Amino acid sequence: MAGAEEYVPDGAGMDELRTAVHDCRGCDLYKDATQAVFGEGPADATVLVIGEVPGDQEDRQGHPFVGPAGKLLDRALVEAGIDRTQVYVTNAVKHFKFKRAERGKRRIHQKPGRTEVVACRPWLLAELDTVRPELVVFLGSTAAQSLLGTSFKVTQERGKVVSLPDRPERAVATVHPSSVLRSDDREAAYQALVTDLKSAASTLSGLQRQARR
């Protein structure tokens, strides 16, 4: 698997990146997906949120986090005190990975493999280099391990501030909102997500205070 690096234009702005991603053949997921789904939000966002992979609705509409998990994320960000208008949202992998249901036409989400995550990493790094956020928030293990390595455990490190290897950004990891929707105790899972995002909000405030000194 060659990876996406040859498809990412050097020194490109956000609009150019968003156009170029549709020609990416860095892994085989493009063959079955409707389209690539690039990140969206302010080009100078203070927070960059990274999820796993586009879902069914994201693949159909071409926008990230427009399904049920995205709506829950929006609500949790607001409740945690993070200005949603200053958040850029994206995924570690830009094409929907799925399998067909045995009956009917329903497409069932599949977790991207490590080779697909690594292949798509150049797009994610290009987004980080363009946005230059003050804080990164990882949603789930696939997102976190895309930049922090496979040894990183969200279950052990959620809500804690970590540094990105070879990058200036600080980061906080938490669960993916889709796991909250699947939880037997959805309210408790949601409140735990909000608690982690409050940690992210507090970290962001601290970073901004330091920058003003």
PDB file of N, CA, C and O in Angstrom, residues 4 12 21 25 33 47 50 55 65-66 69 74 87 99 116 128-129 133-134 140 144 167 180 189:
ATOM      1  N   ALA A   4      -0.697   7.921   0.995  1.00  0.00           N
ATOM      2  CA  ALA A   4      -1.260   9.123   0.379  1.00  0.00           C
ATOM      3  C   ALA A   4      -0.242  10.213   0.094  1.00  0.00           C
ATOM      4  O   ALA A   4      -0.580  11.207  -0.538  1.00  0.00           O
ATOM      5  N   ALA A  12       0.156  23.298   0.164  1.00  0.00           N
ATOM      6  CA  ALA A  12      -1.193  23.643  -0.286  1.00  0.00           C
ATOM      7  C   ALA A  12      -2.015  24.261   0.835  1.00  0.00           C
ATOM      8  O   ALA A  12      -1.822  23.966   2.014  1.00  0.00           O
ATOM      9  N   VAL A  21      -7.824  15.686  -2.297  1.00  0.00           N
ATOM     10  CA  VAL A  21      -8.102  14.424  -1.590  1.00  0.00           C
ATOM     11  C   VAL A  21      -8.996  13.495  -2.408  1.00  0.00           C
ATOM     12  O   VAL A  21      -8.947  12.272  -2.261  1.00  0.00           O
ATOM     13  N   ARG A  25      -5.394   7.809  -4.131  1.00  0.00           N
ATOM     14  CA  ARG A  25      -5.448   6.361  -4.322  1.00  0.00           C
ATOM     15  C   ARG A  25      -4.432   5.688  -3.411  1.00  0.00           C
ATOM     16  O   ARG A  25      -3.875   4.648  -3.731  1.00  0.00           O
ATOM     17  N   ALA A  33     -16.001   3.513  -1.513  1.00  0.00           N
ATOM     18  CA  ALA A  33     -16.614   4.695  -0.898  1.00  0.00           C
ATOM     19  C   ALA A  33     -17.236   5.595  -1.967  1.00  0.00           C
ATOM     20  O   ALA A  33     -16.816   5.597  -3.130  1.00  0.00           O
ATOM     21  N   VAL A  47      -9.169  24.498  18.077  1.00  0.00           N
ATOM     22  CA  VAL A  47      -9.244  23.078  18.434  1.00  0.00           C
ATOM     23  C   VAL A  47      -9.447  22.261  17.164  1.00  0.00           C
ATOM     24  O   VAL A  47     -10.292  22.601  16.334  1.00  0.00           O
ATOM     25  N   ILE A  50     -10.226  14.968  15.944  1.00  0.00           N
ATOM     26  CA  ILE A  50      -9.961  13.867  15.019  1.00  0.00           C
ATOM     27  C   ILE A  50     -10.784  12.650  15.403  1.00  0.00           C
ATOM     28  O   ILE A  50     -10.666  12.140  16.527  1.00  0.00           O
ATOM     29  N   GLY A  55     -18.683   7.891   8.460  1.00  0.00           N
ATOM     30  CA  GLY A  55     -19.748   6.907   8.540  1.00  0.00           C
ATOM     31  C   GLY A  55     -20.607   6.929   7.287  1.00  0.00           C
ATOM     32  O   GLY A  55     -20.286   7.617   6.303  1.00  0.00           O
ATOM     33  N   PHE A  65     -18.913  14.191  10.451  1.00  0.00           N
ATOM     34  CA  PHE A  65     -19.695  14.326  11.675  1.00  0.00           C
ATOM     35  C   PHE A  65     -21.086  14.923  11.456  1.00  0.00           C
ATOM     36  O   PHE A  65     -21.528  15.801  12.185  1.00  0.00           O
ATOM     37  N   VAL A  66     -21.774  14.440  10.446  1.00  0.00           N
ATOM     38  CA  VAL A  66     -23.142  14.897  10.195  1.00  0.00           C
ATOM     39  C   VAL A  66     -24.175  13.857  10.628  1.00  0.00           C
ATOM     40  O   VAL A  66     -25.371  14.116  10.565  1.00  0.00           O
ATOM     41  N   ALA A  69     -23.601  10.513  15.720  1.00  0.00           N
ATOM     42  CA  ALA A  69     -22.426  10.739  16.571  1.00  0.00           C
ATOM     43  C   ALA A  69     -21.968  12.190  16.495  1.00  0.00           C
ATOM     44  O   ALA A  69     -21.541  12.776  17.497  1.00  0.00           O
ATOM     45  N   ASP A  74     -21.442  17.620  18.955  1.00  0.00           N
ATOM     46  CA  ASP A  74     -21.738  19.055  19.014  1.00  0.00           C
ATOM     47  C   ASP A  74     -22.308  19.434  20.368  1.00  0.00           C
ATOM     48  O   ASP A  74     -21.913  20.444  20.968  1.00  0.00           O
ATOM     49  N   VAL A  87     -13.913  25.090  16.120  1.00  0.00           N
ATOM     50  CA  VAL A  87     -13.470  23.697  16.073  1.00  0.00           C
ATOM     51  C   VAL A  87     -13.417  23.212  14.629  1.00  0.00           C
ATOM     52  O   VAL A  87     -14.375  23.383  13.866  1.00  0.00           O
ATOM     53  N   LYS A  99     -18.864  -2.991   5.257  1.00  0.00           N
ATOM     54  CA  LYS A  99     -19.247  -4.250   4.616  1.00  0.00           C
ATOM     55  C   LYS A  99     -20.757  -4.219   4.404  1.00  0.00           C
ATOM     56  O   LYS A  99     -21.481  -3.520   5.115  1.00  0.00           O
ATOM     57  N   GLU A 116      -4.281   1.169   6.628  1.00  0.00           N
ATOM     58  CA  GLU A 116      -5.106   2.238   6.064  1.00  0.00           C
ATOM     59  C   GLU A 116      -4.922   3.538   6.841  1.00  0.00           C
ATOM     60  O   GLU A 116      -4.881   4.630   6.260  1.00  0.00           O
ATOM     61  N   LEU A 128      -3.184  19.425  10.036  1.00  0.00           N
ATOM     62  CA  LEU A 128      -2.571  20.007  11.233  1.00  0.00           C
ATOM     63  C   LEU A 128      -1.635  21.155  10.872  1.00  0.00           C
ATOM     64  O   LEU A 128      -1.633  22.207  11.526  1.00  0.00           O
ATOM     65  N   ASP A 129      -0.851  20.962   9.829  1.00  0.00           N
ATOM     66  CA  ASP A 129       0.095  22.006   9.415  1.00  0.00           C
ATOM     67  C   ASP A 129      -0.627  23.247   8.910  1.00  0.00           C
ATOM     68  O   ASP A 129      -0.115  24.367   9.024  1.00  0.00           O
ATOM     69  N   PRO A 133      -3.665  24.206  15.128  1.00  0.00           N
ATOM     70  CA  PRO A 133      -4.546  24.392  16.291  1.00  0.00           C
ATOM     71  C   PRO A 133      -3.745  24.519  17.582  1.00  0.00           C
ATOM     72  O   PRO A 133      -2.581  24.098  17.653  1.00  0.00           O
ATOM     73  N   GLU A 134      -4.380  25.070  18.577  1.00  0.00           N
ATOM     74  CA  GLU A 134      -3.755  25.142  19.887  1.00  0.00           C
ATOM     75  C   GLU A 134      -3.898  23.818  20.634  1.00  0.00           C
ATOM     76  O   GLU A 134      -3.075  23.502  21.504  1.00  0.00           O
ATOM     77  N   GLY A 140     -11.503   8.349  20.252  1.00  0.00           N
ATOM     78  CA  GLY A 140     -11.342   6.919  20.073  1.00  0.00           C
ATOM     79  C   GLY A 140      -9.917   6.488  19.789  1.00  0.00           C
ATOM     80  O   GLY A 140      -9.042   7.295  19.484  1.00  0.00           O
ATOM     81  N   ALA A 144      -6.494   8.347  18.078  1.00  0.00           N
ATOM     82  CA  ALA A 144      -5.346   8.612  18.942  1.00  0.00           C
ATOM     83  C   ALA A 144      -4.100   7.885  18.455  1.00  0.00           C
ATOM     84  O   ALA A 144      -3.002   8.454  18.392  1.00  0.00           O
ATOM     85  N   ARG A 167       5.806  17.191  17.248  1.00  0.00           N
ATOM     86  CA  ARG A 167       4.915  18.286  16.864  1.00  0.00           C
ATOM     87  C   ARG A 167       4.704  19.190  18.080  1.00  0.00           C
ATOM     88  O   ARG A 167       4.820  18.751  19.226  1.00  0.00           O
ATOM     89  N   VAL A 180     -20.652   6.126  22.828  1.00  0.00           N
ATOM     90  CA  VAL A 180     -21.668   6.589  23.777  1.00  0.00           C
ATOM     91  C   VAL A 180     -23.051   6.130  23.317  1.00  0.00           C
ATOM     92  O   VAL A 180     -23.871   5.656  24.112  1.00  0.00           O
ATOM     93  N   ALA A 189     -22.139   7.368  30.068  1.00  0.00           N
ATOM     94  CA  ALA A 189     -21.093   7.445  29.052  1.00  0.00           C
ATOM     95  C   ALA A 189     -20.993   8.857  28.484  1.00  0.00           C
ATOM     96  O   ALA A 189     -19.887   9.364  28.224  1.00  0.00           O
TER      97      ALA A 189
END
